[in-house]
Tab-separated table of C-alpha atoms and ligand atoms in Angstrom:
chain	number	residue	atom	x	y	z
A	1	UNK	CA	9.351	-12.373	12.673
A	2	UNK	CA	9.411	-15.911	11.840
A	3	UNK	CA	9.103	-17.478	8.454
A	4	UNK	CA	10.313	-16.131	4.966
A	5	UNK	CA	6.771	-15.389	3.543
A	6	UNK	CA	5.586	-13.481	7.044
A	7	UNK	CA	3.674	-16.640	7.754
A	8	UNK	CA	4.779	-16.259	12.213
A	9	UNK	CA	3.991	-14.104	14.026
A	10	UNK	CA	5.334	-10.175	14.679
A	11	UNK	CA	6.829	-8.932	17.665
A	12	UNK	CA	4.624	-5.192	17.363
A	13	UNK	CA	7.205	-3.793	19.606
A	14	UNK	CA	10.184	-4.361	17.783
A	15	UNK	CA	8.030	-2.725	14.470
A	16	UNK	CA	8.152	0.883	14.309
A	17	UNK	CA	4.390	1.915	13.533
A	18	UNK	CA	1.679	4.849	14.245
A	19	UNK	CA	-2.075	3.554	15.798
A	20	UNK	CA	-4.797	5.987	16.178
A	21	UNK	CA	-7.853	3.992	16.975
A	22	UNK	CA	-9.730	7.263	15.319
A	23	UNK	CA	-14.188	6.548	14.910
A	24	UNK	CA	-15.169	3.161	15.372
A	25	UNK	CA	-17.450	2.507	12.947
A	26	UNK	CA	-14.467	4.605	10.237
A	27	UNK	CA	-12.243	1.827	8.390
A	28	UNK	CA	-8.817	1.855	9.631
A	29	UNK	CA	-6.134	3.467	6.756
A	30	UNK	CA	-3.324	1.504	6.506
A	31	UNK	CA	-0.644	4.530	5.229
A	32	UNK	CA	2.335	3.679	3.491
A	33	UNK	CA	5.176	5.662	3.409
A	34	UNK	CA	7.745	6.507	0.192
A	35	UNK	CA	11.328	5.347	0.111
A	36	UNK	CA	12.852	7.534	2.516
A	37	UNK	CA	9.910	8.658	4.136
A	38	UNK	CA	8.720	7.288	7.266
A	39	UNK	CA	5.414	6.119	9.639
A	40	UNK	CA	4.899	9.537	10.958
A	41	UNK	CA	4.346	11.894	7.770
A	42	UNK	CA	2.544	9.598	6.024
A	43	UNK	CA	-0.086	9.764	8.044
A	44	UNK	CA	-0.291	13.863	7.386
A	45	UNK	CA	-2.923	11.848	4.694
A	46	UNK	CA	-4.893	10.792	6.816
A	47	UNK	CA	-7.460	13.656	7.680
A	48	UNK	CA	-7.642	14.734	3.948
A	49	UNK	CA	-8.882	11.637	2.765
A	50	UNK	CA	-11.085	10.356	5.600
A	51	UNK	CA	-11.782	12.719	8.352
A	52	UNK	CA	-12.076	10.394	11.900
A	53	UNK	CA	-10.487	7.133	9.982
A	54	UNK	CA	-8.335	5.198	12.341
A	55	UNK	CA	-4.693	4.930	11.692
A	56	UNK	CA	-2.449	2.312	11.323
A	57	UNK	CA	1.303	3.094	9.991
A	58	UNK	CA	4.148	1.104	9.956
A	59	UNK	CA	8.092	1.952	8.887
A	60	UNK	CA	9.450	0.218	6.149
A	61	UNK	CA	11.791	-2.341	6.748
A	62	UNK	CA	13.875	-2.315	3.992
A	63	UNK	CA	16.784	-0.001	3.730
A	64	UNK	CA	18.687	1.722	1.054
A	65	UNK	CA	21.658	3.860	1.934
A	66	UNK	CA	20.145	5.087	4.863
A	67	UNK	CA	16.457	5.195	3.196
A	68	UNK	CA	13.272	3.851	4.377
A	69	UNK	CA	11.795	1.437	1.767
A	70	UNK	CA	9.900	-1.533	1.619
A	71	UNK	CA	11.440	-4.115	-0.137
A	72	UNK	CA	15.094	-3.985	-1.828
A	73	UNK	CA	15.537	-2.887	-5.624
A	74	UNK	CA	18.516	-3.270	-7.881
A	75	UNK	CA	17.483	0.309	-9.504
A	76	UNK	CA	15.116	3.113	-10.286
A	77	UNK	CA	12.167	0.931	-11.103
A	78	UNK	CA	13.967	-2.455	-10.909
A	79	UNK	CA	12.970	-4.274	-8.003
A	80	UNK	CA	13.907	-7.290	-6.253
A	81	UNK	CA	10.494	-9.436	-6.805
A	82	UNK	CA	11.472	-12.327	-4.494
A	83	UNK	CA	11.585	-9.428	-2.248
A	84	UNK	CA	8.941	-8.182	-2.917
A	85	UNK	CA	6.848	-11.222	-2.102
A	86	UNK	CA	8.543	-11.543	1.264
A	87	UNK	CA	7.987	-7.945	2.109
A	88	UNK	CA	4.351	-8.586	1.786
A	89	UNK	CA	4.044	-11.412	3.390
A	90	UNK	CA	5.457	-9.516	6.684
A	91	UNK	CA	2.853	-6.791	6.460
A	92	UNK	CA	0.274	-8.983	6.181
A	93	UNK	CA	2.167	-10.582	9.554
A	94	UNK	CA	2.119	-7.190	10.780
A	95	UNK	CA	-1.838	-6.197	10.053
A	96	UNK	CA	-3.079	-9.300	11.391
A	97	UNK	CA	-0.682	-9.050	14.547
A	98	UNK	CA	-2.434	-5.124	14.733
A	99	UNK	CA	-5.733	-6.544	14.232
A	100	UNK	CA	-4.878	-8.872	17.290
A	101	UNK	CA	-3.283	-6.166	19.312
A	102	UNK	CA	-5.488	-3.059	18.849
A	103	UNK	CA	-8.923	-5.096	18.561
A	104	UNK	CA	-10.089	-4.192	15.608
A	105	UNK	CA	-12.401	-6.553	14.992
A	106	UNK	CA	-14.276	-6.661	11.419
A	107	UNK	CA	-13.390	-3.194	10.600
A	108	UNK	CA	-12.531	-2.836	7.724
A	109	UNK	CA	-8.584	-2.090	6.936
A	110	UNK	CA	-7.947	0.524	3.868
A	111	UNK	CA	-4.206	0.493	2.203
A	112	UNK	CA	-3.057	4.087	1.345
A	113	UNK	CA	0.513	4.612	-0.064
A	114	UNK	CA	2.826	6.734	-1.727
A	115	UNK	CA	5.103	5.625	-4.444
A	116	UNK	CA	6.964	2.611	-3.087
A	117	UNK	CA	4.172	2.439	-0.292
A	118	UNK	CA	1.881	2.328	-3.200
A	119	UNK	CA	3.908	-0.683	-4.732
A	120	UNK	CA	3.867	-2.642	-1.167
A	121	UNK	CA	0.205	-2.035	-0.677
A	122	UNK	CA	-0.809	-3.252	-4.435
A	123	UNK	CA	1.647	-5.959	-3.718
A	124	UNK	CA	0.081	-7.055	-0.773
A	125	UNK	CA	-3.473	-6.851	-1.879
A	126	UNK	CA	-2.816	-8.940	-5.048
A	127	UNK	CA	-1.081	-11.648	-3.260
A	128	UNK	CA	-3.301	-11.393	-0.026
A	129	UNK	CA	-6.722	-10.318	-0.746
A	130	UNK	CA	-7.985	-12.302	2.027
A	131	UNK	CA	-5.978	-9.357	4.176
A	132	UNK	CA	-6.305	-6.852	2.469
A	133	UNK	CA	-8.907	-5.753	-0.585
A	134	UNK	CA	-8.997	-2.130	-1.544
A	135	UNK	CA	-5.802	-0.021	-2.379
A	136	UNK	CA	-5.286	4.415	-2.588
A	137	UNK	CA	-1.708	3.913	-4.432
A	138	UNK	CA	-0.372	7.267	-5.426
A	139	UNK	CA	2.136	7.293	-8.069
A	140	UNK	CA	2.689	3.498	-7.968
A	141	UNK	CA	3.373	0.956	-10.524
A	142	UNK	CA	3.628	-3.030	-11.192
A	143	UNK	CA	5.560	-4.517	-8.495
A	144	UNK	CA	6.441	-7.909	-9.963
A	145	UNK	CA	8.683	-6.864	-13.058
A	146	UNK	CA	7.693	-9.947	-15.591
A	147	UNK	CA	6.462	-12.216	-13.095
A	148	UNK	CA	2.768	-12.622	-12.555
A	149	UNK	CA	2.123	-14.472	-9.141
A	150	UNK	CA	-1.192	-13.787	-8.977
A	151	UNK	CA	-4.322	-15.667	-8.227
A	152	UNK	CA	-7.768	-14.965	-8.064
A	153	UNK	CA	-8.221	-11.120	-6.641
A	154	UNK	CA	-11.748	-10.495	-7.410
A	155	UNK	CA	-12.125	-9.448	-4.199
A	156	UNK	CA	-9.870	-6.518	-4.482
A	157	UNK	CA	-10.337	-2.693	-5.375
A	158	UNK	CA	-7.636	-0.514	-6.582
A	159	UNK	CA	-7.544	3.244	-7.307
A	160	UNK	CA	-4.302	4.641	-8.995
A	161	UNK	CA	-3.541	8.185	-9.370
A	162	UNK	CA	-0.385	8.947	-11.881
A	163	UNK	CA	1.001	11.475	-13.246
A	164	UNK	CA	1.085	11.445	-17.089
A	165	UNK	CA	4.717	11.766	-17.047
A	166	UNK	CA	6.254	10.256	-14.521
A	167	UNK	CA	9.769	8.311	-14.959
A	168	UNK	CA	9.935	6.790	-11.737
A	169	UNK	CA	5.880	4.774	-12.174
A	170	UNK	CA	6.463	4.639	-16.203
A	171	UNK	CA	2.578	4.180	-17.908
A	172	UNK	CA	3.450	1.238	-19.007
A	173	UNK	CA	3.792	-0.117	-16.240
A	174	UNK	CA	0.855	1.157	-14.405
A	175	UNK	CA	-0.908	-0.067	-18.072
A	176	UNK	CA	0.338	-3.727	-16.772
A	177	UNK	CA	-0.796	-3.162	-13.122
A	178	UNK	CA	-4.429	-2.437	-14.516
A	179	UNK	CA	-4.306	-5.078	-17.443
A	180	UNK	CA	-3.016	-8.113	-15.023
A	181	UNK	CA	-4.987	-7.262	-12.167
A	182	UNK	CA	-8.351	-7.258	-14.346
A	183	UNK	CA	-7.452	-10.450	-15.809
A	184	UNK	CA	-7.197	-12.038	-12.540
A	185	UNK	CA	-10.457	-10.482	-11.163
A	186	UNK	CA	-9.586	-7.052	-9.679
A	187	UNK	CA	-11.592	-4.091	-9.841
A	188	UNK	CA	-9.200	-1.242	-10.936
A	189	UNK	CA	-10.125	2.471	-11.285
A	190	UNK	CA	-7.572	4.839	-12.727
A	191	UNK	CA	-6.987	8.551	-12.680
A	192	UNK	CA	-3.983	10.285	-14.558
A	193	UNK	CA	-3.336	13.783	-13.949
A	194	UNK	CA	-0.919	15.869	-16.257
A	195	UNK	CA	2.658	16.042	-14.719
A	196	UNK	CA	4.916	13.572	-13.183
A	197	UNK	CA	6.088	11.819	-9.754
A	198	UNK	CA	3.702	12.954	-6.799
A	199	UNK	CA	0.911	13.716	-4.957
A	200	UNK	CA	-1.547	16.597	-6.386
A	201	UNK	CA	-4.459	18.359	-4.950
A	202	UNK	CA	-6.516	16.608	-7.298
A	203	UNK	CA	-5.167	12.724	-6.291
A	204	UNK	CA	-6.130	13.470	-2.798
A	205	UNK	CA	-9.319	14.443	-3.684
A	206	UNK	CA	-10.050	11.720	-6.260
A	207	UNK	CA	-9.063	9.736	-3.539
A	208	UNK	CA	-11.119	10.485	-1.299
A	209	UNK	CA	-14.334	10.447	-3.271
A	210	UNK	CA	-13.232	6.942	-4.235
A	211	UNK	CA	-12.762	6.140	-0.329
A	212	UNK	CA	-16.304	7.997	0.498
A	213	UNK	CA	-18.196	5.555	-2.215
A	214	UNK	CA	-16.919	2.568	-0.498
B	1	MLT	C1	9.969	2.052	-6.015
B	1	MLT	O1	11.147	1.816	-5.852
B	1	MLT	O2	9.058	1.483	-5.401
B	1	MLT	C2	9.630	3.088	-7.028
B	1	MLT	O3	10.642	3.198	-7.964
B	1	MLT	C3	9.369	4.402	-6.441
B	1	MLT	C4	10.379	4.814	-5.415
B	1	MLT	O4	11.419	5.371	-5.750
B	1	MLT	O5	10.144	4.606	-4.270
């Protein structure tokens, strides 16, 4: 990887990461794991949200005591936004070096992640939308703290599925996730479920009827 925003190219083969080419004319679902999770489970999604979807997974590249992540944090819920940033900038190295590699062509490339995946993928979209443009984040939150870096994103679609109660993606902050991404253009659909941290029954299948209308 060369550049501090992800601008060079990746080296594929040094990146841990899943590819199932899965139905051609079925978008390819970009899974991203939680902090301590990794490429492999993730994609356990995959099937319950769009049956025959290709698969593209990568690992995190961030690490925290031994933990999978995406970009660094300085606590629960206090990240590192200058990491942040960078972190995206890689995956969006590492989707178009996938796009290169596996020919994917025009299809269309679908973020889905969980909890810090979910904070990478919104991440990425809002500062990227020219890479990626629609977002599944499960129990994620606002990944720039009090920054707001972005520009125009009225190209992008999220879908975020909370829990009511959930300390680790505080409402507030998924309020300021839906409130700064509308300003800047965004379309943003929002489902809370009672309970906290997680993925229910009831995200994945929110998700997916979200997924199936676009
Ligand atoms: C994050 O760090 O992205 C969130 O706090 C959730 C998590 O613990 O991964």
């Amino acid at each position: 990887m060369s550049g501090a925003g992800g601008a060079g190219a990746v080296d594929l083969d040094a990146w841990p990461h899943v590819f199932e080419p899965g139905d051609r004319d079925a978008p390819v679902l970009l899974t991203l794991h939680g902090t301590g999770g990794n490429e492999q489970e993730i994609t356990a999604l995959v099937p319950h949200l769009w049956p025959g979807a290709g698969v593209l997974s990568p690992r995190g590249r961030a690490n925290e005591q031994g933990m999978t992540r995406w970009f660094r944090r300085m606590g629960e819920g206090v990240f590192d936004v200058d990491d942040v940033i960078v972190r995206a900038g890689e995956l969006v190295a590492f989707v178009a070096a996938a796009r290169e590699r596996y020919e994917l062509g025009d299809r269309r490339i679908i973020a889905a992640g969980f909890s810090n995946g979910a904070n990478i993928g919104v991440a990425t979209a809002l500062l990227h939308p020219e890479t990626l443009d629609r977002v599944v984040a499960f129990s994620g939150m606002y990944p720039f703290a009090d920054r707001d870096p972005l520009g125009d994103v009225s190209a992008v679609e999220l879908v975020l599925l909370n829990g009511a109660a959930d300390p680790m993606a505080p409402s507030a902050s998924v309020d300021r996730l839906v409130e700064v991404a509308r300003a800047h253009g965004a379309t943003v659909e929002r489902h809370v479920r009672p309970g906290g941290h997680g993925l229910a029954q009831s995200d994945v299948d929110a998700a997916r009827e979200w997924l199936a209308a676009r």
